[in-house]
Amino acid sequence: MSQKAQIGVTGLAVMGRNLARNFARHGHTVAVHNRSYGRTKELVEEFGHEGTFLPAETAEQFVASLERPRRVVIMVKAGPATDAVIDEFAPLLEEGDMLIDAGNAHYADTRRREAALKAKGLHFVGAGVSGGEEGALHGPSIMPGGPKESYEALGPLLEDIAAKVDGEPCCVHVGPDGAGHFVKMVHNGIEYADMQLIAEAYDLLRQVGGLSPQQIADVFAEWNSGRLGSYLIEITAEVLKQVDAGTGKPFVDVVLDQAEQKGTGRWTVQAALDLGVPVSGIAESVFARALSGGADVRKAAADAGLPGPSAGAEHVGGDLRADVEQALFASKIVAYAQGFQQIQAASKEYGWEIDPGAMAKIWRAGCIIRAKFLDFIKQAYDKQPDLSTLLVDDYFLNAVSGAQDAWRRVVVTAAQQGIPAPGFASALAYYDGLRAERLPAALIQGQRDFFGAHTYHRVDREGSFHTLWATEDRAEVSA
Ligand code: NBP
């Protein structure tokens, strides 16, 4: 009998090729396939010595080379390409076989595909894979959704190739249908927020503190050994250290200041709007990228000479560097608290029963937001799985309480000096919104009742009420 593969990968661009190599390096026989055969051939020629690959020129050959239940990992450009591949492979598969979409699909597409394939007796697993091409090769963080029973046959293979922390794999069954891709999406949204906050910290140290990129690199390197320790802080120090070979200028000064995006941050915010979860930190980071990219509007503003503050005030009340570290940490806590709240809200909405602590656990390595800090998030949810917000957990409450004076000073300095710090400022506003005893929302309810008879609730009695605003006595009636 000819040799069979435990798993197959179709779509052999950088991500698929590296995932296939990762499976092979772990001793699995891997069937490999790509729309155009060239990539398949290249993979086997270049990396064939790393393990056992079964190259297939056609979908039929590929499917025939897989042991049952077949596990087919799809790693193609997210969107119509994924549907095209599913349409090609689904008719060739048999009941109980699995199609695993490891691309960056939108969770709603995953829900749709899962339902359609379930009707055909096939398991469709939308798996979030984080860590870029290096992660795919050396150990990504993997967030598989789909039917729980498929995890029994698929999980051990995914756990083999996932990143490990103290021997524990960064891979867990997240929940049914689109849960895996949803969590991956929020992971990316949090990543946007983290990056924006780091960028604001850099900007303040440079513009207010007068530090050079090299000096700021040293600050980040030092922070990396403390509570902010994370992959993103580590690479920030590396980027700031970089000197452009051509001009001798800091690399960061020769790069156009227009941040691009592929869309997962935007998806996170769109989903949060639908769920009614205030992910203001993520939203600010998506909008900040959009603002940076709006070259025409920025030019118009510059041409018009939009004025800044008349005199640049000093940072007062504390050491700028220490204060910015506090502001960064506190704002980061807010962004994560909001992201986790979004995951919990979606879990409730779709009946996914996601364990938030398990998500923190599988993000501790292999992915872009890996950080020491995630251990504390895991511990918080281990202690209280239904925690309403991370901000009320002891560790985070203490951290934010300790940071708040410095955080306020940093936001004041940014505003007074005319330096945009939307991440820091909105995180602080969210924090103050949460802790406020009374919010001005009562006035908004009054306005809504005035113009639209939308009614309101009272603090002192049960029921809904409406004030007859158009009458002379403006009497209140039960609604
Ligand atoms: P790309 O996103 O660049 O996609 C290229 C692959 O899609 C090639 O194998 C190509 O085949 C295939 N493909 C296309 Br395009 N249209 C197809 C169609 N109609 N039918 C069949 N195959 C088709 O590859 P990537 O950068 O490796 O990313 C793969 C997935 O992983 C994406 O969903 C991406 O969002 C996700 N992801 C990427 C990263 C990253 O760091 N790059 C990180 C995490 C997740 P061809 O060779 O014949 O053109």
XYZ file of C-alpha atoms in Angstrom, residues 110-300:
191
model
C -16.281 30.769 8.851
C -19.720 30.386 10.424
C -21.285 30.286 6.956
C -18.775 27.757 5.618
C -19.027 25.579 8.703
C -22.805 25.387 8.424
C -22.675 24.570 4.697
C -20.080 21.828 5.104
C -21.763 20.352 8.155
C -24.793 19.728 5.953
C -22.470 17.629 3.767
C -21.109 15.642 6.726
C -17.759 17.417 6.633
C -15.997 19.118 9.527
C -14.919 22.660 8.860
C -12.450 24.116 11.308
C -11.650 27.826 11.156
C -8.278 28.062 12.844
C -6.622 31.347 13.745
C -2.867 31.129 13.295
C -0.687 33.886 14.687
C 3.015 34.547 14.554
C 3.631 35.342 10.909
C 5.928 33.241 8.788
C 8.459 32.635 11.557
C 5.712 31.457 13.873
C 4.300 29.145 11.212
C 7.694 27.501 10.902
C 8.894 27.430 14.494
C 5.671 27.328 16.483
C 2.620 29.569 16.087
C -0.169 30.266 18.506
C -3.122 28.337 17.092
C -6.786 29.099 17.773
C -8.937 26.369 16.217
C -12.709 26.605 16.229
C -15.135 24.206 14.573
C -16.780 21.087 15.957
C -15.361 19.884 19.259
C -15.199 16.271 18.017
C -12.876 17.256 15.182
C -10.360 18.453 17.754
C -9.844 14.862 18.923
C -8.356 13.888 15.564
C -6.823 17.252 14.732
C -5.757 18.752 18.072
C -2.738 16.523 18.718
C -1.195 17.436 15.345
C -1.800 21.132 15.861
C -0.458 20.926 19.410
C 2.709 19.269 18.071
C 3.552 22.227 15.848
C 2.327 25.009 18.164
C 4.588 27.193 20.292
C 5.165 25.866 23.811
C 5.390 27.545 27.203
C 6.857 25.270 29.881
C 6.010 22.343 27.615
C 2.366 23.395 27.267
C 1.172 23.990 23.679
C -0.218 27.372 22.632
C -3.227 25.690 21.056
C -6.628 24.840 22.442
C -10.086 24.198 21.015
C -11.539 27.695 21.286
C -15.193 26.886 20.647
C -17.579 25.886 17.846
C -17.890 27.299 14.310
C -16.328 30.781 14.014
C -14.962 31.023 17.586
C -11.331 30.441 16.551
C -11.314 33.075 13.857
C -13.173 35.505 16.121
C -10.542 35.154 18.817
C -7.750 35.529 16.243
C -9.436 38.693 14.992
C -9.590 40.181 18.496
C -5.975 39.124 19.024
C -5.094 41.259 16.003
C -7.232 44.133 17.265
C -5.377 44.062 20.587
C -2.136 43.975 18.607
C -3.172 47.218 16.844
C -3.873 48.859 20.221
C -0.590 47.639 21.716
C 1.366 49.027 18.750
C -0.396 52.389 18.864
C 0.283 52.780 22.586
C 3.949 51.930 22.112
C 4.143 54.464 19.288
C 2.606 57.147 21.511
C 5.116 56.366 24.270
C 7.959 56.747 21.761
C 6.536 60.012 20.437
C 6.257 61.569 23.900
C 9.754 60.483 24.922
C 11.100 61.995 21.736
C 9.054 65.179 21.463
C 8.645 66.055 25.125
C 11.685 64.300 26.586
C 14.009 65.216 23.735
C 15.468 61.693 23.610
C 16.981 60.314 20.420
C 15.671 57.125 18.788
C 18.777 55.306 20.081
C 18.146 56.533 23.630
C 14.500 55.528 23.365
C 15.607 52.114 22.111
C 17.555 51.756 25.365
C 14.481 52.773 27.361
C 12.374 50.125 25.598
C 15.082 47.507 26.057
C 15.041 48.269 29.777
C 11.241 48.182 29.939
C 11.375 44.837 28.208
C 12.977 43.303 31.271
C 10.155 44.611 33.488
C 6.396 44.173 33.594
C 6.029 45.441 30.009
C 8.232 42.588 28.768
C 6.803 41.458 25.429
C 7.670 40.710 21.843
C 6.336 44.077 20.651
C 8.441 46.052 23.173
C 11.468 43.966 22.247
C 11.134 44.596 18.506
C 10.392 48.285 19.100
C 13.860 48.628 20.659
C 15.342 46.887 17.616
C 13.511 49.112 15.121
C 14.512 52.283 16.990
C 18.144 51.185 17.072
C 18.238 50.710 13.335
C 20.205 53.263 11.309
C 19.480 53.740 7.605
C 22.519 52.614 5.654
C 21.977 55.071 2.810
C 21.526 58.289 4.792
C 22.985 57.496 8.204
C 19.714 58.735 9.732
C 17.627 56.798 12.246
C 15.559 54.253 10.285
C 12.389 55.570 11.923
C 13.062 58.996 10.355
C 13.307 57.756 6.785
C 10.082 55.716 6.827
C 6.920 57.432 5.573
C 4.647 58.074 8.574
C 1.550 56.450 7.081
C 0.571 53.195 8.814
C -1.076 50.581 6.642
C -3.514 47.866 7.609
C -4.873 44.631 6.261
C -8.255 44.870 7.950
C -8.435 42.656 11.016
C -8.332 45.689 13.332
C -11.228 47.195 11.421
C -13.147 43.900 11.614
C -12.626 43.830 15.381
C -14.128 47.282 15.759
C -17.009 46.500 13.390
C -17.823 43.361 15.383
C -17.553 45.283 18.644
C -20.029 47.871 17.363
C -22.498 45.101 16.546
C -22.009 43.515 19.967
C -22.188 46.901 21.730
C -18.818 46.432 23.440
C -16.718 49.580 23.857
C -13.310 48.619 22.477
C -12.209 52.238 22.354
C -8.490 51.389 22.563
C -8.656 49.200 19.479
C -10.894 51.680 17.669
C -8.504 54.570 18.377
C -5.611 52.548 17.019
C -7.473 51.735 13.786
C -8.515 55.381 13.402
C -4.983 56.591 14.191
C -3.692 54.468 11.314
C -6.424 55.855 9.083
C -5.533 59.412 10.108
C -1.849 58.797 9.437
C -2.701 57.415 6.016
C -4.951 60.352 5.095
C -2.166 62.222 3.314
C -4.461 64.694 1.545
C -6.274 65.761 4.690
C -3.010 66.050 6.617
C -1.546 68.192 3.860
C -4.612 70.425 3.799
